PDB file of C-alpha atoms in Angstrom:
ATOM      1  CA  UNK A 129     113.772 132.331   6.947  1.00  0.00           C
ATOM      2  CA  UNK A 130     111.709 132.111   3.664  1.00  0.00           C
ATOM      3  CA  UNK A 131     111.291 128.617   2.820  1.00  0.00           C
ATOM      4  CA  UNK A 132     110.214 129.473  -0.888  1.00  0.00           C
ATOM      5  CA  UNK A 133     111.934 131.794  -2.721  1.00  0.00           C
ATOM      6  CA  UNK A 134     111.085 133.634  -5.939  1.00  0.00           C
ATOM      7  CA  UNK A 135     113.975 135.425  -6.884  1.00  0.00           C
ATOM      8  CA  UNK A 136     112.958 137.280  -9.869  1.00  0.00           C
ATOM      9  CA  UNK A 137     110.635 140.054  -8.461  1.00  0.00           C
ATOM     10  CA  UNK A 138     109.607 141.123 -12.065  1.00  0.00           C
ATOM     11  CA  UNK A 139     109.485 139.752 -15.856  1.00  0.00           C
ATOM     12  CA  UNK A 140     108.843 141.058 -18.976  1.00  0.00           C
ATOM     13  CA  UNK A 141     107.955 138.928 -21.956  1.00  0.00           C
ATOM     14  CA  UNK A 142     106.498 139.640 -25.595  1.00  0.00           C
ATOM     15  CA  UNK A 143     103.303 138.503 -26.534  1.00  0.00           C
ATOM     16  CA  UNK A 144     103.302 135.352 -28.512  1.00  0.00           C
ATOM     17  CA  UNK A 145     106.902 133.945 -26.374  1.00  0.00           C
ATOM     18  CA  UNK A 146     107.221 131.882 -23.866  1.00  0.00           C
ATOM     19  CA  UNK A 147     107.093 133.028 -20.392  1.00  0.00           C
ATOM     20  CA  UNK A 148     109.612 131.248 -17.688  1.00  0.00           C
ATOM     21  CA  UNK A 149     108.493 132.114 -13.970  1.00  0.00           C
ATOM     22  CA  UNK A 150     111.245 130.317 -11.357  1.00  0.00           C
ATOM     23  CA  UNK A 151     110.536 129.153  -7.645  1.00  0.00           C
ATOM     24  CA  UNK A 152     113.109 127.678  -5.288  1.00  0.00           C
ATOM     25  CA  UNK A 153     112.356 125.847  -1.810  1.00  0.00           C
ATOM     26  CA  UNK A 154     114.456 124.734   0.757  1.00  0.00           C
ATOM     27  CA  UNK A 155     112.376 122.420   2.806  1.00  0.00           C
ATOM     28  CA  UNK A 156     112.878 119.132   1.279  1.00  0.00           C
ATOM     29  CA  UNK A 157     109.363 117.803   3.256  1.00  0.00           C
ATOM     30  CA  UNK A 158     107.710 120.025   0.681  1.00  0.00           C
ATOM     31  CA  UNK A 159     106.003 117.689  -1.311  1.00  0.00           C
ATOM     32  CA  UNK A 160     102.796 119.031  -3.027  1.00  0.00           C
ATOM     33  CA  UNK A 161     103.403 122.746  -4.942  1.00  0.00           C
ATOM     34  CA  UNK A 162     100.965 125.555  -6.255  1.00  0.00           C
ATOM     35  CA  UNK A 163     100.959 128.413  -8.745  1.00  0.00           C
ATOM     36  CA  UNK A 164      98.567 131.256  -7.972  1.00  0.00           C
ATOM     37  CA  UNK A 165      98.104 133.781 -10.221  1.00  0.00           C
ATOM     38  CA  UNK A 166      97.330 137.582  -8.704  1.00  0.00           C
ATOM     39  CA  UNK A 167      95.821 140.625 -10.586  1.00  0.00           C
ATOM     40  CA  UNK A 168      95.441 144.245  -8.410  1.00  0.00           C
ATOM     41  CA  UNK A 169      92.930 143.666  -6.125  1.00  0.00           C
ATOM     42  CA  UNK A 170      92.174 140.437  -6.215  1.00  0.00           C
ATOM     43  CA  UNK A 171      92.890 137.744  -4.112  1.00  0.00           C
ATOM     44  CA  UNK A 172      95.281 134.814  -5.102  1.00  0.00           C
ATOM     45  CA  UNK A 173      93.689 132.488  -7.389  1.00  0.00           C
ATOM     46  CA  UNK A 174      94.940 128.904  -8.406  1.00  0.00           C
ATOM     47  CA  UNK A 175      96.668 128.506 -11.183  1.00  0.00           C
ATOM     48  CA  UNK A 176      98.178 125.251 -11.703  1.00  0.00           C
ATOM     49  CA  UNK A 177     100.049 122.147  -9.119  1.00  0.00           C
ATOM     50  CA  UNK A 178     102.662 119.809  -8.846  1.00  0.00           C
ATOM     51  CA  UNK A 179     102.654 116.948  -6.533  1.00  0.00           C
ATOM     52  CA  UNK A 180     105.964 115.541  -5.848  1.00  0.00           C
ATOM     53  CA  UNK A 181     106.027 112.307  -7.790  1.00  0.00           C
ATOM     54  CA  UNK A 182     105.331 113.830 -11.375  1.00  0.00           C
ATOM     55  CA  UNK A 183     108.182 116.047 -12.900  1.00  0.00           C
ATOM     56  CA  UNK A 184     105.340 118.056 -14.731  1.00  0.00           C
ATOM     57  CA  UNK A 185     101.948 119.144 -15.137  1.00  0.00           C
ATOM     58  CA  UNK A 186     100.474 120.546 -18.089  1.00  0.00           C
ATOM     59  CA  UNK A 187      96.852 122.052 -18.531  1.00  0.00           C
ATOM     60  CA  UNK A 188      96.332 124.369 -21.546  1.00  0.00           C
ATOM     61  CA  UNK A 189      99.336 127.260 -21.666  1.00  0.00           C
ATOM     62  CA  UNK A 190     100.359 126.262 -18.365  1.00  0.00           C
ATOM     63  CA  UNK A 191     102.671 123.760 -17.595  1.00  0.00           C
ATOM     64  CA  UNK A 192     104.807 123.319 -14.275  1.00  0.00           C
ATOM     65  CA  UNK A 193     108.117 121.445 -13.858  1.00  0.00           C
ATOM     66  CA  UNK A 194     109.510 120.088 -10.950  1.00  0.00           C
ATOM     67  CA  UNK A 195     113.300 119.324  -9.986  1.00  0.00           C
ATOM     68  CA  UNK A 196     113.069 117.611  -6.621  1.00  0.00           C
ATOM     69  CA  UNK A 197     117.219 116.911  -6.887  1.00  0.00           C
ATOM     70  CA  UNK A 198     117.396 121.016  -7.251  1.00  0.00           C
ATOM     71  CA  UNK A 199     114.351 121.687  -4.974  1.00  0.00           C
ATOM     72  CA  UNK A 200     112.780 123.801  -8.226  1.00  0.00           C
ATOM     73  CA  UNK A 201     109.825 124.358  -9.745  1.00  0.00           C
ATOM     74  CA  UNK A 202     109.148 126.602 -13.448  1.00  0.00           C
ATOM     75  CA  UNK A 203     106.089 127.803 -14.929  1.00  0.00           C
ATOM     76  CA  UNK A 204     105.869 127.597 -19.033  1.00  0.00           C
ATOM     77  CA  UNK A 205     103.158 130.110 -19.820  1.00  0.00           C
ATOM     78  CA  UNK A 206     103.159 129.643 -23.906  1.00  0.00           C
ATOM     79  CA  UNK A 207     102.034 131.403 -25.897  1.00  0.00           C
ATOM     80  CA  UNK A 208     102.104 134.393 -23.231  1.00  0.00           C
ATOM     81  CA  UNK A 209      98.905 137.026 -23.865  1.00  0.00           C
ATOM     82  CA  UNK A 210      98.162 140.615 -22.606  1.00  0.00           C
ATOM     83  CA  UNK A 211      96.256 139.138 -20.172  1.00  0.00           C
ATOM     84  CA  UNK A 212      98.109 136.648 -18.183  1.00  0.00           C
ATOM     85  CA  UNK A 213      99.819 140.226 -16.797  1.00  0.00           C
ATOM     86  CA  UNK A 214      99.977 139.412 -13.225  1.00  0.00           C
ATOM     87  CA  UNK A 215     101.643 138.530  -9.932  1.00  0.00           C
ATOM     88  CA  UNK A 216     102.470 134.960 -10.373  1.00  0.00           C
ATOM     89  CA  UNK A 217     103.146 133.601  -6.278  1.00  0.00           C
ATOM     90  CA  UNK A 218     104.468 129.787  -5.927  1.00  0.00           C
ATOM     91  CA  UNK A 219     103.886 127.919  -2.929  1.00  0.00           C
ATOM     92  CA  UNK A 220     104.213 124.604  -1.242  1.00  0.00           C
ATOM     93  CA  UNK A 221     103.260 122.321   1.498  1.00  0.00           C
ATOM     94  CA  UNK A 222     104.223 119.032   3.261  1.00  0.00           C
ATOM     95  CA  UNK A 223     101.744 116.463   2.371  1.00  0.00           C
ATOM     96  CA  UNK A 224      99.105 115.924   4.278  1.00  0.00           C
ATOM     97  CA  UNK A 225      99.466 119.262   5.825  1.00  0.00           C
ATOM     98  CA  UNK A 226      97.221 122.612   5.107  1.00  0.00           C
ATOM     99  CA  UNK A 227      99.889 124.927   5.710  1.00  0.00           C
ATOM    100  CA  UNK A 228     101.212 126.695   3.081  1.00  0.00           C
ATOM    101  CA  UNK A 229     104.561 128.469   2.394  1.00  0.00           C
ATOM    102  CA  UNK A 230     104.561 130.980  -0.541  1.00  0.00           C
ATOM    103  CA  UNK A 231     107.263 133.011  -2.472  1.00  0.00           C
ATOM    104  CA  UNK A 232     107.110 136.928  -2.438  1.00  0.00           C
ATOM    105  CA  UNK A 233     105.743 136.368  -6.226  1.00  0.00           C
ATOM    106  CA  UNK A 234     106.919 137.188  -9.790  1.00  0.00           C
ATOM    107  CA  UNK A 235     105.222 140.140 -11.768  1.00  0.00           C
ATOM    108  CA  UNK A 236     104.686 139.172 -14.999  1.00  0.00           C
ATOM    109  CA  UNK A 237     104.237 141.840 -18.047  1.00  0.00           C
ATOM    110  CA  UNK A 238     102.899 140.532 -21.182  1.00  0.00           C
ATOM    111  CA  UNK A 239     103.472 143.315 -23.905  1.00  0.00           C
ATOM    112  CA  UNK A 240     101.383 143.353 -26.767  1.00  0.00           C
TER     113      UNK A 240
ATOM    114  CA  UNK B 670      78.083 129.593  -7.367  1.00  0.00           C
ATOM    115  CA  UNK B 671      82.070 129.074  -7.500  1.00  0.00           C
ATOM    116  CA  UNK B 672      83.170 132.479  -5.921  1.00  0.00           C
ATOM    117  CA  UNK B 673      84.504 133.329  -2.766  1.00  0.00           C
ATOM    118  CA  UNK B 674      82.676 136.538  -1.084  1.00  0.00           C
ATOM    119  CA  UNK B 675      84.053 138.787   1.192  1.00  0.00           C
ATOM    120  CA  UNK B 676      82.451 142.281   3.045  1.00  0.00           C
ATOM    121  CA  UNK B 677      83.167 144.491   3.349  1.00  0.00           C
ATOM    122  CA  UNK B 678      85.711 145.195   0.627  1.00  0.00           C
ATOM    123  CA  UNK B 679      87.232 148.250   2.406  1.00  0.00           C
ATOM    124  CA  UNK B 680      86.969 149.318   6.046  1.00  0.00           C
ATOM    125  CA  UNK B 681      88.798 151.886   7.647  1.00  0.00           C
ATOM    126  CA  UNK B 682      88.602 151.465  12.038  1.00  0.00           C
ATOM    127  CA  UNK B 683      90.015 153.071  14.718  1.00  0.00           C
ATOM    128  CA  UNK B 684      92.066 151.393  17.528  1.00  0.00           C
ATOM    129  CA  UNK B 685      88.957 151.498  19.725  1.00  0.00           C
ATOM    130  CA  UNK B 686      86.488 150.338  17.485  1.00  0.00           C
ATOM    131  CA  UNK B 687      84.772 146.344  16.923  1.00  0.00           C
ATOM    132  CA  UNK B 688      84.133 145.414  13.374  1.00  0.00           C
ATOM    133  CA  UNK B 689      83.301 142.263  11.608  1.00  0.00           C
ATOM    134  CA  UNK B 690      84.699 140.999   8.315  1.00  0.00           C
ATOM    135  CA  UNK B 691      82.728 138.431   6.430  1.00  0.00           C
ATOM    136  CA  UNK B 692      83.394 135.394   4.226  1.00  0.00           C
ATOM    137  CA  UNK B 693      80.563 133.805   2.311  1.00  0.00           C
ATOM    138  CA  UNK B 694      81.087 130.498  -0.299  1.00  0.00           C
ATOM    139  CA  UNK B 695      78.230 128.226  -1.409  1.00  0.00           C
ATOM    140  CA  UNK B 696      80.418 125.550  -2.987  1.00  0.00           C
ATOM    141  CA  UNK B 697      80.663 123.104  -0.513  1.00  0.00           C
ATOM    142  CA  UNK B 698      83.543 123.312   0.683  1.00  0.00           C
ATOM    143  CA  UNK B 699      84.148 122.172   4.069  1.00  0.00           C
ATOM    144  CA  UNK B 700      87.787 124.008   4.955  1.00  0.00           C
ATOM    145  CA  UNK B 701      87.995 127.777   5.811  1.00  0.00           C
ATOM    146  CA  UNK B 702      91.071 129.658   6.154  1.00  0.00           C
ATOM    147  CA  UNK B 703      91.958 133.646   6.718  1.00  0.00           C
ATOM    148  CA  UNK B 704      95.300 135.190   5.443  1.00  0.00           C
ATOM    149  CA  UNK B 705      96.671 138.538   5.776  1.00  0.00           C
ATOM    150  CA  UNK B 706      98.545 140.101   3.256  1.00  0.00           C
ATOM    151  CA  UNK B 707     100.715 142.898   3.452  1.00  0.00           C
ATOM    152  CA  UNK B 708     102.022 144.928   0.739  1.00  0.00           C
ATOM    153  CA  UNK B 709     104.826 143.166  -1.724  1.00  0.00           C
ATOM    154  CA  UNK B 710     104.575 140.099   0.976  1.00  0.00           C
ATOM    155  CA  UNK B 711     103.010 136.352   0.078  1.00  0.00           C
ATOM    156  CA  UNK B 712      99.591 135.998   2.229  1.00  0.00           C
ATOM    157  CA  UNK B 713     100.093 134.340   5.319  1.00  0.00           C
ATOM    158  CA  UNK B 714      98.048 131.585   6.875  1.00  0.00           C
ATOM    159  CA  UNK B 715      96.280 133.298  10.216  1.00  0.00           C
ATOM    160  CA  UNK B 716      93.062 130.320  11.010  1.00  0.00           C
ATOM    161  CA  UNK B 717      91.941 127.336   9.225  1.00  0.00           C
ATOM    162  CA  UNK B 718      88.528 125.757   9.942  1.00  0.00           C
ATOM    163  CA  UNK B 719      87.555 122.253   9.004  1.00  0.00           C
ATOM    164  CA  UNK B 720      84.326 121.236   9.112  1.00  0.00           C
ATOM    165  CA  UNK B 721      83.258 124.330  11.122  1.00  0.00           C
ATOM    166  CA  UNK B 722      86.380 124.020  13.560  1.00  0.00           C
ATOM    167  CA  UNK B 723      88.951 125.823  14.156  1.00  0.00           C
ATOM    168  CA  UNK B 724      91.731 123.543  13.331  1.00  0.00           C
ATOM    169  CA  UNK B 725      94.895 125.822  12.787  1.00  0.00           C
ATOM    170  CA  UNK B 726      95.401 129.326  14.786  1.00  0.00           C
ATOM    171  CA  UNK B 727      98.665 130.763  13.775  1.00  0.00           C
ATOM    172  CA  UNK B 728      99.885 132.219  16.856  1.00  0.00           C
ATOM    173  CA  UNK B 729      97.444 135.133  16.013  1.00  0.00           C
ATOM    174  CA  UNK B 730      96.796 137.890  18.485  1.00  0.00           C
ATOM    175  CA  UNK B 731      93.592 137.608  20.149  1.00  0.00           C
ATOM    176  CA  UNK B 732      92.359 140.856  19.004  1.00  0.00           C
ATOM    177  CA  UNK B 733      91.237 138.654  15.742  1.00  0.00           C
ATOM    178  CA  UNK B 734      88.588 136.415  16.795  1.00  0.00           C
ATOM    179  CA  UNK B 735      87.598 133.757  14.008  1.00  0.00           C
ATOM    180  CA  UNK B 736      84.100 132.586  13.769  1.00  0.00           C
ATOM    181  CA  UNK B 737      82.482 129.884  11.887  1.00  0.00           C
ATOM    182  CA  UNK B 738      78.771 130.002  12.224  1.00  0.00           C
ATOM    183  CA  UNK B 739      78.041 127.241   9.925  1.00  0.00           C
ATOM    184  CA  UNK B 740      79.451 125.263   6.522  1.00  0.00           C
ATOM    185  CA  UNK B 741      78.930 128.647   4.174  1.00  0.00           C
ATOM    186  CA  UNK B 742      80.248 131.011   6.859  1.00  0.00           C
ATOM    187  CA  UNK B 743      83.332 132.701   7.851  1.00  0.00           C
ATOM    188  CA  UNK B 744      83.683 135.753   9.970  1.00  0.00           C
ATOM    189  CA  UNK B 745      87.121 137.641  11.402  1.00  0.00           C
ATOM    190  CA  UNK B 746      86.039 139.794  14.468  1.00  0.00           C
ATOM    191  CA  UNK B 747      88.326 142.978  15.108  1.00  0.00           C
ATOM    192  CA  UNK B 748      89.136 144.614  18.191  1.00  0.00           C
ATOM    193  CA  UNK B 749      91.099 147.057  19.137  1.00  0.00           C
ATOM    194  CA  UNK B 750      93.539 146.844  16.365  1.00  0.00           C
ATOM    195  CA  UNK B 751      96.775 148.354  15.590  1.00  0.00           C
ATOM    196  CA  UNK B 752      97.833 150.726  12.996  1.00  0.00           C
ATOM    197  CA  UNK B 753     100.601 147.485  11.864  1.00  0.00           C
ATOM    198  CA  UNK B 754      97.173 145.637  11.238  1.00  0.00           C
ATOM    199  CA  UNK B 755      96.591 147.419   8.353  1.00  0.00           C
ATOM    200  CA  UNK B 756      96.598 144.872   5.191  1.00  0.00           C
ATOM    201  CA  UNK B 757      94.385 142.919   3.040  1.00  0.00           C
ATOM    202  CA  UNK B 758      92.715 140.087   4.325  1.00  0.00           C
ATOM    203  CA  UNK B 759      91.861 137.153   2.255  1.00  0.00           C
ATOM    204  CA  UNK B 760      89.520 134.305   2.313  1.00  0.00           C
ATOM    205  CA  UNK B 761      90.163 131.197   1.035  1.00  0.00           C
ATOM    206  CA  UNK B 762      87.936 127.764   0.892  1.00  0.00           C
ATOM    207  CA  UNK B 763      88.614 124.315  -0.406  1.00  0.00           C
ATOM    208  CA  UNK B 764      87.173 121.162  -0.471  1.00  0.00           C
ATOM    209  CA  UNK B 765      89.037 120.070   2.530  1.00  0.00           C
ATOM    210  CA  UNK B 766      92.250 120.760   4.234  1.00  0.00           C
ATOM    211  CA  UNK B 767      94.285 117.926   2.267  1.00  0.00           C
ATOM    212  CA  UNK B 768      96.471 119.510   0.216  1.00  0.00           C
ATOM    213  CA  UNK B 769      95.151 118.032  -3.263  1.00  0.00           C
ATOM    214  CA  UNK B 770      92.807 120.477  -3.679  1.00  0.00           C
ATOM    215  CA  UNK B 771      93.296 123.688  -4.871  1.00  0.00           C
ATOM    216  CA  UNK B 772      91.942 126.894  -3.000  1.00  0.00           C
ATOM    217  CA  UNK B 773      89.245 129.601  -4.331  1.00  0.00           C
ATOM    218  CA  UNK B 774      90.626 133.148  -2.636  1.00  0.00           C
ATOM    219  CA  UNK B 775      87.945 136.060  -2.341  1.00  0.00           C
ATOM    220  CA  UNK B 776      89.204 139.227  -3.519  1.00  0.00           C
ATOM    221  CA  UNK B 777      89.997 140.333  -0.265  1.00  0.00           C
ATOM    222  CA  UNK B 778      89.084 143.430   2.544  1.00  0.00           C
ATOM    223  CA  UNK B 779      91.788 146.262   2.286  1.00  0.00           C
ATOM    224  CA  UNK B 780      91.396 147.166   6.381  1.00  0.00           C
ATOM    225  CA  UNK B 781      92.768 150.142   7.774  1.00  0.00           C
ATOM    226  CA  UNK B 782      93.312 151.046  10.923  1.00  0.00           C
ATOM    227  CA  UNK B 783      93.940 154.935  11.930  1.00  0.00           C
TER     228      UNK B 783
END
């Protein structure tokens, strides 16, 4: 039973626009939540987190939101470039606990 | 320094064989952790060391033996592996295991096993 759920396996967005990536949980312990950004080869880096008692977090082109009502979480990429062409994976964790649950990922295409 | 390092960055074993994979960081950071990823799936947690302990084993099969030789220092020891082994296996480090800190990944060993 996937506890985080990323139901858009693949976007496409014009360079320039905004970029929307989506993450759902189920697990209403979850209370601290990460972006990780992916390119080929690579391992999972860290992009960007939420911890439960803000409804956002902003840092340069990235901001998250978080819906705790609708257990969701969004990633605003704006503007979107070439290079933020990746697989975008959210996860999250119970506080206070090191284990953490990802979704299968989003991959983002940023055309020029 | 504010990389993760992992060797080798390919390996190819057969079911008979030992091999070693190796996790190097000279950040600082005090927790550890291996994940396995397999293709189009999200990594998933295998061992977490804190402070050189092992504080999480995830029901792993003891054919992957986790070693922490000191602070900078993490090794996965392989033994007689399965073809369903095959993946990419990541390192990760962090400050600590409390979940305000984000992780560093290394770019991962693509391991195959014939």
């Amino acid at each position: 039973d996937q506890q985080v759920k990323q139901n858009s396996p693949s976007l496409s967005v014009q360079e320039g626009r905004i970029s929307i990536l989506n993450c759902d949980y189920t697990n209403s312990m979850f209370d601290y939540f990460l972006w990780y950004k992916k390119y080929p080869a690579e391992g999972p880096t860290f992009l960007i987190s939420i911890s439960s008692i803000k409804d956002k977090n902003e840092d340069g082109r990235f901001t998250v939101f978080l819906n705790k009502s609708a257990k969701h979480l969004s990633l605003h990429i704006v503007p979107s470039q070439p290079g933020d062409s990746a697989v975008y994976f959210c996860a999250a964790t119970p506080y206070n606990f090191n284990k953490f649950y990802f979704g299968s990922g989003t991959k983002l295409n940023v055309k020029p | 320094d504010t990389e993760v390092t992992q060797t080798p960055k390919h390996l190819v074993m057969g079911m008979t064989n030992k091999k070693s994979l190796k996790c190097e960081q000279h950040m600082g950071h005090r927790a550890m952790y291996w994940y396995k990823q397999k293709a189009k799936k999200p990594p998933e947690l295998m061992f977490v060391y804190s402070y050189e302990k092992l504080s999480i084993n995830e029901s792993v099969p003891s054919r992957f033996s986790p070693e922490c030789p000191n602070s900078s220092l993490l090794n996965l020891h392989l033994h007689a592996l399965q073809p369903e082994d095959s993946a990419l296996y990541l390192c990760a480090s962090s400050q600590t295991t409390g979940a305000n800190y984000g992780y560093t990944f290394g770019s991962g060993t693509r391991l195959t096993v014939v």
